[in-house]
Amino acid sequence: MARTPMLRPTPPEGRDVALVDSAAILDALLLPVVVLGPDGIIAHVNAAAEPFFGMSRSHLCGEAMTSILPPDHPLFLLVQKVRDQGVTVIEHELTLRGPRLDRSGITVQGTTLPDAPGSVLLTLHDSSAARALDRQLTFRSAARSVSGMAAILAHEVKNPLSGIRGAAQLLETSVGHADRELAVLIRDEADRIKGIVERMEMFSEKPIERRAVNIHRVLEHVRLLAQKGFAAGLHFTEDYDPSLPPVWGNRDQLIQVLLNLVKNAAESIADSGRGGDIMLSTSYRQGVRLAVPGTVRRMHLPLVVTVRDNGPGIPESILPHLFEPFLTTKTTGSGLGLALAGKIIDDHGGIIEIESRPGRTEVVLHLPVVTEDQGPP
């Protein structure tokens, strides 16, 4: 396939200007770029387009765009408008979904190519990372508000509860049978309130102890616990990258987070009333960096852990508020599980994302790995 002609500037006289191939310039861009020919065939893509579409350049070039997206997709209206009017057109929040592609929240910009009449250059911007960072800031604020509440509860509630429980125990031994039931009720309710307060204490701002953690051993431990308990009878699929470096984190807290996520997946499948699958996977993904508040340092988050289920999905009205404390759709839930998961991942310097639609809910954790200044694994 011949390369689509591009403008090559002429160096000014008297200056030694190195000519750079236009394809090399496109490959240096982080945004996926696609050049569509007049016939709708992909004539050229840059390096960033390969991971975006999940296909190599050799497979993409020469492929009809209609084999990737349905013919009635809004993207083709954008392309036609660019051709007809010769202007740059931008569409925001497009969903690109086809047999081999599933991307949402994509901004597409189309423009003409002066040297190639009828051809259209498309740039694709995935804003999901920016939205994830926005949500992460929201999770932080929610977690901090719960942290203050936890400190107050621990100080103002636990001490009186101990006295109430002790008094109830004394009453059990000195009252009649009918009144003993009331004393037991007081003791049990005091224990229940104490349990709630202790769960709230998990949101405290205590520094966590971190070390090198093999994430695959954590996932294997979580799977075994789940299959022996709440997820008995469900099918688990594991897709791990064995070459991954260790996570810089707290093993017990990571188990707590992943166990909660798997439990949510199992309960979602159970509510659907049909058999289900839970997939646990890991991968290494470059490019995700998060600024550390109060410093100029940026934390690299290349290790990705995914928990996926084929349950009924999460209602769209709830999805933006999932990590808010006390929000739950369960009749017996406390609404603290995901809020706590968000805080723990935030304490690790990571990001947690959730994408959901009917038949597929995916929770993705972006975590830091052990670096040289943190000692050997």
Short mmCIF file of C-alpha atoms in Angstrom, two decimals:
data_model
loop_
_atom_site.label_atom_id
_atom_site.label_comp_id
_atom_site.label_asym_id
_atom_site.label_seq_id
_atom_site.Cartn_x
_atom_site.Cartn_y
_atom_site.Cartn_z
CA MET A 1 0.00 0.00 0.00
CA ALA A 2 1.51 3.28 -1.07
CA ARG A 3 1.96 5.85 1.65
CA THR A 4 -0.42 8.81 1.51
CA PRO A 5 1.52 11.82 0.22
CA MET A 6 2.31 14.41 2.87
CA LEU A 7 3.79 17.89 2.66
CA ARG A 8 7.56 18.02 2.93
CA PRO A 9 8.83 21.56 3.73
CA THR A 10 11.71 23.01 1.74
CA PRO A 11 14.58 24.23 3.96
CA PRO A 12 15.28 27.98 3.74
CA GLU A 13 18.36 28.93 1.71
CA GLY A 14 21.50 29.30 3.73
CA ARG A 15 20.30 27.04 6.53
CA ASP A 16 21.15 23.43 7.20
CA VAL A 17 17.74 22.04 8.23
CA ALA A 18 17.35 18.27 8.60
CA LEU A 19 14.29 16.93 6.81
CA VAL A 20 12.21 14.62 8.97
CA ASP A 21 9.96 12.06 7.35
CA SER A 22 6.30 12.83 8.00
CA ALA A 23 5.63 9.23 9.07
CA ALA A 24 8.30 9.56 11.77
CA ILE A 25 6.60 12.72 13.04
CA LEU A 26 3.26 10.93 13.25
CA ASP A 27 4.86 7.98 15.05
CA ALA A 28 6.21 10.38 17.67
CA LEU A 29 2.68 11.49 18.57
CA LEU A 30 1.01 9.82 21.55
CA LEU A 31 -2.44 10.26 19.99
CA PRO A 32 -3.64 7.61 17.51
CA VAL A 33 -3.71 8.97 13.94
CA VAL A 34 -5.55 7.34 11.03
CA VAL A 35 -5.55 8.43 7.39
CA LEU A 36 -8.64 7.31 5.46
CA GLY A 37 -8.46 7.25 1.69
CA PRO A 38 -11.30 8.48 -0.57
CA ASP A 39 -12.68 4.93 -0.67
CA GLY A 40 -12.82 4.60 3.14
CA ILE A 41 -9.80 2.29 3.24
CA ILE A 42 -7.19 2.93 5.94
CA ALA A 43 -4.13 4.23 4.09
CA HIS A 44 -1.85 4.98 7.03
CA VAL A 45 -1.75 4.77 10.83
CA ASN A 46 0.85 5.86 13.35
CA ALA A 47 2.40 3.75 16.10
CA ALA A 48 -0.11 4.89 18.75
CA ALA A 49 -3.00 3.54 16.65
CA GLU A 50 -1.81 -0.06 17.04
CA PRO A 51 -2.55 -0.44 20.79
CA PHE A 52 -5.68 1.70 20.41
CA PHE A 53 -7.25 -0.65 17.85
CA GLY A 54 -5.52 -3.77 19.16
CA MET A 55 -4.14 -4.55 15.69
CA SER A 56 -0.77 -4.19 14.01
CA ARG A 57 -0.11 -1.54 11.38
CA SER A 58 0.16 -4.18 8.66
CA HIS A 59 -3.35 -5.43 9.48
CA LEU A 60 -4.88 -1.96 9.77
CA CYS A 61 -3.50 -0.53 6.52
CA GLY A 62 -5.66 -1.70 3.64
CA GLU A 63 -8.58 -2.48 5.97
CA ALA A 64 -11.97 -0.84 5.36
CA MET A 65 -13.08 1.28 8.30
CA THR A 66 -16.52 -0.31 7.99
CA SER A 67 -14.98 -3.65 9.02
CA ILE A 68 -13.98 -2.07 12.33
CA LEU A 69 -17.09 0.04 13.01
CA PRO A 70 -20.70 -0.44 11.81
CA PRO A 71 -21.56 1.52 8.62
CA ASP A 72 -24.07 3.73 10.45
CA HIS A 73 -21.55 4.88 13.06
CA PRO A 74 -21.40 8.68 13.67
CA LEU A 75 -17.70 8.62 12.75
CA PHE A 76 -18.63 8.19 9.09
CA LEU A 77 -20.91 11.26 9.24
CA LEU A 78 -17.93 13.21 10.55
CA VAL A 79 -15.73 11.94 7.70
CA GLN A 80 -18.36 12.82 5.12
CA LYS A 81 -18.77 16.34 6.54
CA VAL A 82 -15.00 16.90 6.37
CA ARG A 83 -14.97 15.81 2.72
CA ASP A 84 -18.05 17.78 1.69
CA GLN A 85 -17.21 21.06 3.45
CA GLY A 86 -13.42 20.89 3.56
CA VAL A 87 -13.36 21.92 7.23
CA THR A 88 -12.02 20.46 10.45
CA VAL A 89 -14.74 18.68 12.44
CA ILE A 90 -14.53 17.57 16.07
CA GLU A 91 -16.87 15.16 17.87
CA HIS A 92 -16.65 14.55 21.62
CA GLU A 93 -17.60 11.53 23.75
CA LEU A 94 -17.97 9.07 20.90
CA THR A 95 -18.27 5.36 21.63
CA LEU A 96 -16.27 3.25 19.18
CA ARG A 97 -17.72 -0.23 19.43
CA GLY A 98 -17.44 -2.99 16.88
CA PRO A 99 -16.43 -6.64 16.53
CA ARG A 100 -12.80 -5.88 17.45
CA LEU A 101 -13.02 -2.52 19.22
CA ASP A 102 -14.65 -1.23 22.39
CA ARG A 103 -13.74 2.31 23.39
CA SER A 104 -15.87 5.01 24.99
CA GLY A 105 -15.41 8.71 25.69
CA ILE A 106 -13.33 9.25 22.55
CA THR A 107 -12.81 12.70 21.00
CA VAL A 108 -12.34 12.45 17.22
CA GLN A 109 -10.95 15.25 15.07
CA GLY A 110 -11.13 15.01 11.29
CA THR A 111 -9.37 17.24 8.81
CA THR A 112 -8.53 17.29 5.10
CA LEU A 113 -5.14 16.60 3.53
CA PRO A 114 -4.15 19.22 0.89
CA ASP A 115 -1.94 16.75 -0.98
CA ALA A 116 -4.53 13.94 -1.01
CA PRO A 117 -8.00 15.05 -2.20
CA GLY A 118 -10.76 12.99 -0.65
CA SER A 119 -8.53 11.65 2.12
CA VAL A 120 -9.29 12.47 5.75
CA LEU A 121 -6.85 12.52 8.67
CA LEU A 122 -8.40 11.43 11.97
CA THR A 123 -6.87 11.97 15.40
CA LEU A 124 -8.38 10.01 18.29
CA HIS A 125 -8.12 11.24 21.85
CA ASP A 126 -9.06 8.86 24.67
CA SER A 127 -10.14 10.97 27.64
CA SER A 128 -10.74 7.99 29.93
CA ALA A 129 -7.43 8.57 31.75
CA ALA A 130 -8.37 12.19 32.47
CA ARG A 131 -11.78 11.08 33.74
CA ALA A 132 -10.11 8.47 35.91
CA LEU A 133 -7.90 11.12 37.48
CA ASP A 134 -10.93 13.33 38.10
CA ARG A 135 -12.70 10.45 39.78
CA GLN A 136 -9.57 9.71 41.79
CA LEU A 137 -9.63 13.24 43.20
CA THR A 138 -13.28 12.70 44.12
CA PHE A 139 -12.39 9.41 45.84
CA ARG A 140 -9.68 11.17 47.81
CA SER A 141 -12.08 13.85 49.03
CA ALA A 142 -14.68 11.25 49.99
CA ALA A 143 -12.08 9.13 51.79
CA ARG A 144 -10.72 12.14 53.68
CA SER A 145 -14.20 13.13 54.87
CA VAL A 146 -14.79 9.58 56.11
CA SER A 147 -11.37 9.65 57.79
CA GLY A 148 -12.41 12.60 59.92
CA MET A 149 -15.68 10.87 60.79
CA ALA A 150 -13.80 7.71 61.71
CA ALA A 151 -11.54 9.58 64.13
CA ILE A 152 -14.54 11.18 65.85
CA LEU A 153 -16.39 7.87 66.10
CA ALA A 154 -13.38 6.05 67.49
CA HIS A 155 -12.91 8.66 70.20
CA GLU A 156 -16.51 9.49 71.08
CA VAL A 157 -18.29 6.15 70.61
CA LYS A 158 -15.96 3.24 71.37
CA ASN A 159 -15.22 4.20 74.97
CA PRO A 160 -18.90 4.59 76.00
CA LEU A 161 -19.71 1.38 74.16
CA SER A 162 -17.23 -0.54 76.28
CA GLY A 163 -18.97 0.69 79.41
CA ILE A 164 -22.43 -0.17 78.06
CA ARG A 165 -21.30 -3.66 77.07
CA GLY A 166 -19.67 -4.27 80.44
CA ALA A 167 -22.80 -3.16 82.28
CA ALA A 168 -24.93 -5.45 80.11
CA GLN A 169 -22.69 -8.41 80.94
CA LEU A 170 -23.04 -7.70 84.67
CA LEU A 171 -26.83 -7.47 84.33
CA GLU A 172 -26.93 -10.90 82.65
CA THR A 173 -25.68 -12.53 85.84
CA SER A 174 -27.94 -10.68 88.27
CA VAL A 175 -31.40 -10.43 86.66
CA GLY A 176 -34.17 -12.86 85.93
CA HIS A 177 -34.63 -14.83 82.75
CA ALA A 178 -36.98 -12.32 81.09
CA ASP A 179 -34.67 -9.37 81.82
CA ARG A 180 -31.60 -11.41 80.81
CA GLU A 181 -32.84 -11.40 77.22
CA LEU A 182 -32.86 -7.61 77.30
CA ALA A 183 -29.31 -7.54 78.67
CA VAL A 184 -28.16 -9.89 75.89
CA LEU A 185 -29.88 -7.64 73.35
CA ILE A 186 -28.01 -4.59 74.72
CA ARG A 187 -24.70 -6.46 74.59
CA ASP A 188 -25.27 -7.71 71.02
CA GLU A 189 -26.26 -4.26 69.78
CA ALA A 190 -23.19 -2.76 71.45
CA ASP A 191 -21.04 -5.34 69.63
CA ARG A 192 -22.76 -4.52 66.33
CA ILE A 193 -22.13 -0.79 66.74
CA LYS A 194 -18.53 -1.50 67.73
CA GLY A 195 -18.10 -3.53 64.53
CA ILE A 196 -19.36 -0.60 62.45
CA VAL A 197 -16.98 1.79 64.21
CA GLU A 198 -14.05 -0.60 63.66
CA ARG A 199 -14.84 -0.75 59.95
CA MET A 200 -14.90 3.04 59.91
CA GLU A 201 -11.49 3.09 61.59
CA MET A 202 -10.04 1.51 58.46
CA PHE A 203 -10.39 4.95 56.88
CA SER A 204 -7.95 6.51 59.35
CA GLU A 205 -4.87 8.29 58.04
CA LYS A 206 -2.35 5.87 59.53
CA PRO A 207 0.70 5.34 57.29
CA ILE A 208 0.78 1.92 55.69
CA GLU A 209 3.73 -0.44 55.78
CA ARG A 210 4.76 -1.34 52.24
CA ARG A 211 7.14 -3.83 50.74
CA ALA A 212 7.59 -5.82 47.53
CA VAL A 213 4.46 -7.93 46.96
CA ASN A 214 3.97 -10.63 44.34
CA ILE A 215 0.55 -9.66 42.99
CA HIS A 216 -0.02 -13.11 41.50
CA ARG A 217 0.28 -14.77 44.89
CA VAL A 218 -2.22 -12.24 46.24
CA LEU A 219 -4.65 -13.01 43.40
CA GLU A 220 -4.23 -16.75 43.85
CA HIS A 221 -4.94 -16.38 47.58
CA VAL A 222 -8.06 -14.32 46.85
CA ARG A 223 -9.29 -16.85 44.28
CA LEU A 224 -8.88 -19.76 46.69
CA LEU A 225 -10.74 -17.90 49.46
CA ALA A 226 -13.54 -16.98 47.05
CA GLN A 227 -13.96 -20.48 45.62
CA LYS A 228 -14.08 -22.00 49.10
CA GLY A 229 -16.74 -19.50 50.20
CA PHE A 230 -18.97 -16.92 48.57
CA ALA A 231 -17.97 -17.75 44.95
CA ALA A 232 -18.32 -21.52 45.18
CA GLY A 233 -19.67 -22.84 41.89
CA LEU A 234 -18.54 -19.86 39.79
CA HIS A 235 -16.00 -20.30 37.01
CA PHE A 236 -12.72 -18.42 37.39
CA THR A 237 -10.37 -17.56 34.52
CA GLU A 238 -6.82 -16.36 35.17
CA ASP A 239 -4.73 -14.51 32.60
CA TYR A 240 -1.47 -13.40 34.21
CA ASP A 241 1.71 -11.88 32.84
CA PRO A 242 4.42 -13.90 34.64
CA SER A 243 7.11 -11.33 33.84
CA LEU A 244 5.57 -8.59 35.99
CA PRO A 245 7.74 -7.01 38.71
CA PRO A 246 6.51 -6.90 42.32
CA VAL A 247 3.99 -4.31 43.49
CA TRP A 248 5.16 -1.76 46.05
CA GLY A 249 2.33 -2.21 48.54
CA ASN A 250 0.78 -3.77 51.61
CA ARG A 251 -0.14 -7.43 51.03
CA ASP A 252 -3.00 -7.59 53.56
CA GLN A 253 -4.63 -4.43 52.25
CA LEU A 254 -4.33 -5.56 48.63
CA ILE A 255 -5.97 -8.87 49.59
CA GLN A 256 -8.74 -6.89 51.30
CA VAL A 257 -9.38 -4.77 48.21
CA LEU A 258 -9.31 -7.66 45.71
CA LEU A 259 -11.42 -9.90 47.94
CA ASN A 260 -14.04 -7.14 48.13
CA LEU A 261 -14.00 -6.68 44.35
CA VAL A 262 -14.36 -10.42 43.69
CA LYS A 263 -17.15 -10.61 46.28
CA ASN A 264 -19.00 -7.77 44.54
CA ALA A 265 -18.61 -9.59 41.22
CA ALA A 266 -19.89 -12.86 42.69
CA GLU A 267 -22.90 -11.18 44.31
CA SER A 268 -23.70 -9.38 41.06
CA ILE A 269 -23.68 -12.68 39.15
CA ALA A 270 -25.81 -14.32 41.87
CA ASP A 271 -28.40 -11.53 41.60
CA SER A 272 -28.69 -12.20 37.87
CA GLY A 273 -29.88 -15.73 38.61
CA ARG A 274 -27.60 -17.42 36.08
CA GLY A 275 -24.13 -18.99 35.98
CA GLY A 276 -21.23 -16.63 35.69
CA ASP A 277 -17.56 -16.16 35.05
CA ILE A 278 -15.01 -14.06 36.90
CA MET A 279 -11.74 -13.25 35.18
CA LEU A 280 -8.59 -12.15 37.01
CA SER A 281 -5.81 -10.74 34.83
CA THR A 282 -2.59 -8.75 35.06
CA SER A 283 -0.60 -6.80 32.50
CA TYR A 284 2.13 -4.19 32.15
CA ARG A 285 1.01 -0.92 30.62
CA GLN A 286 3.30 2.03 29.99
CA GLY A 287 2.24 5.66 30.07
CA VAL A 288 0.12 5.96 33.25
CA ARG A 289 1.67 8.47 35.62
CA LEU A 290 0.12 10.25 38.59
CA ALA A 291 1.37 13.43 40.24
CA VAL A 292 2.12 13.01 43.94
CA PRO A 293 0.35 15.81 45.89
CA GLY A 294 2.72 18.26 47.55
CA THR A 295 5.73 17.21 45.46
CA VAL A 296 7.05 17.56 41.93
CA ARG A 297 7.40 13.78 41.70
CA ARG A 298 5.23 11.72 39.36
CA MET A 299 4.47 8.11 40.24
CA HIS A 300 4.60 5.56 37.45
CA LEU A 301 1.70 3.09 37.56
CA PRO A 302 2.53 0.43 34.98
CA LEU A 303 1.11 -2.65 36.71
CA VAL A 304 -2.53 -3.32 35.85
CA VAL A 305 -4.80 -5.74 37.72
CA THR A 306 -8.26 -6.41 36.29
CA VAL A 307 -11.31 -8.09 37.85
CA ARG A 308 -14.00 -8.77 35.23
CA ASP A 309 -17.39 -10.44 35.52
CA ASN A 310 -20.29 -11.18 33.18
CA GLY A 311 -23.00 -10.06 35.58
CA PRO A 312 -25.89 -7.69 34.77
CA GLY A 313 -23.73 -4.58 35.12
CA ILE A 314 -24.01 -1.46 37.26
CA PRO A 315 -26.86 1.03 36.67
CA GLU A 316 -25.60 4.16 34.91
CA SER A 317 -27.20 6.38 37.55
CA ILE A 318 -25.04 4.78 40.26
CA LEU A 319 -21.78 4.40 38.34
CA PRO A 320 -20.45 7.97 38.95
CA HIS A 321 -21.10 7.64 42.70
CA LEU A 322 -19.78 4.13 43.36
CA PHE A 323 -16.96 5.22 45.67
CA GLU A 324 -19.05 7.52 47.84
CA PRO A 325 -19.36 6.23 51.42
CA PHE A 326 -22.66 4.60 52.46
CA LEU A 327 -23.91 4.23 48.87
CA THR A 328 -25.10 0.67 48.29
CA THR A 329 -27.67 -1.24 46.24
CA LYS A 330 -27.60 -4.23 48.61
CA THR A 331 -30.27 -4.66 51.26
CA THR A 332 -27.66 -5.77 53.80
CA GLY A 333 -24.70 -3.69 52.56
CA SER A 334 -22.99 -0.90 54.49
CA GLY A 335 -21.79 1.02 51.43
CA LEU A 336 -18.22 1.15 52.75
CA GLY A 337 -16.57 -1.60 50.67
CA LEU A 338 -15.77 0.35 47.51
CA ALA A 339 -15.12 3.56 49.45
CA LEU A 340 -12.50 1.67 51.47
CA ALA A 341 -11.08 0.08 48.30
CA GLY A 342 -10.73 3.55 46.76
CA LYS A 343 -8.91 4.85 49.83
CA ILE A 344 -6.52 1.86 50.03
CA ILE A 345 -5.57 2.14 46.36
CA ASP A 346 -5.16 5.89 46.80
CA ASP A 347 -2.87 5.28 49.80
CA HIS A 348 -0.79 3.06 47.52
CA GLY A 349 -0.54 5.93 45.05
CA GLY A 350 -2.63 4.04 42.52
CA ILE A 351 -5.81 4.50 40.51
CA ILE A 352 -8.98 2.40 40.44
CA GLU A 353 -11.33 2.50 37.44
CA ILE A 354 -14.68 0.84 36.82
CA GLU A 355 -16.33 0.36 33.43
CA SER A 356 -19.67 -1.42 33.26
CA ARG A 357 -22.36 -2.41 30.80
CA PRO A 358 -24.83 -5.31 30.79
CA GLY A 359 -22.89 -8.56 30.66
CA ARG A 360 -19.50 -7.04 31.42
CA THR A 361 -18.20 -5.15 34.46
CA GLU A 362 -14.48 -4.46 34.65
CA VAL A 363 -12.58 -3.06 37.64
CA VAL A 364 -9.03 -2.00 36.79
CA LEU A 365 -6.32 -1.21 39.35
CA HIS A 366 -3.23 0.75 38.27
CA LEU A 367 -0.47 0.09 40.81
CA PRO A 368 3.16 1.15 41.33
CA VAL A 369 6.01 -1.33 41.11
CA VAL A 370 9.14 -1.64 43.22
CA THR A 371 11.83 0.86 42.21
CA GLU A 372 15.56 0.81 42.88
CA ASP A 373 15.37 3.36 45.72
CA GLN A 374 12.83 1.13 47.54
CA GLY A 375 15.21 -1.78 47.82
CA PRO A 376 15.42 -5.14 46.10
CA PRO A 377 12.26 -7.26 45.74
#
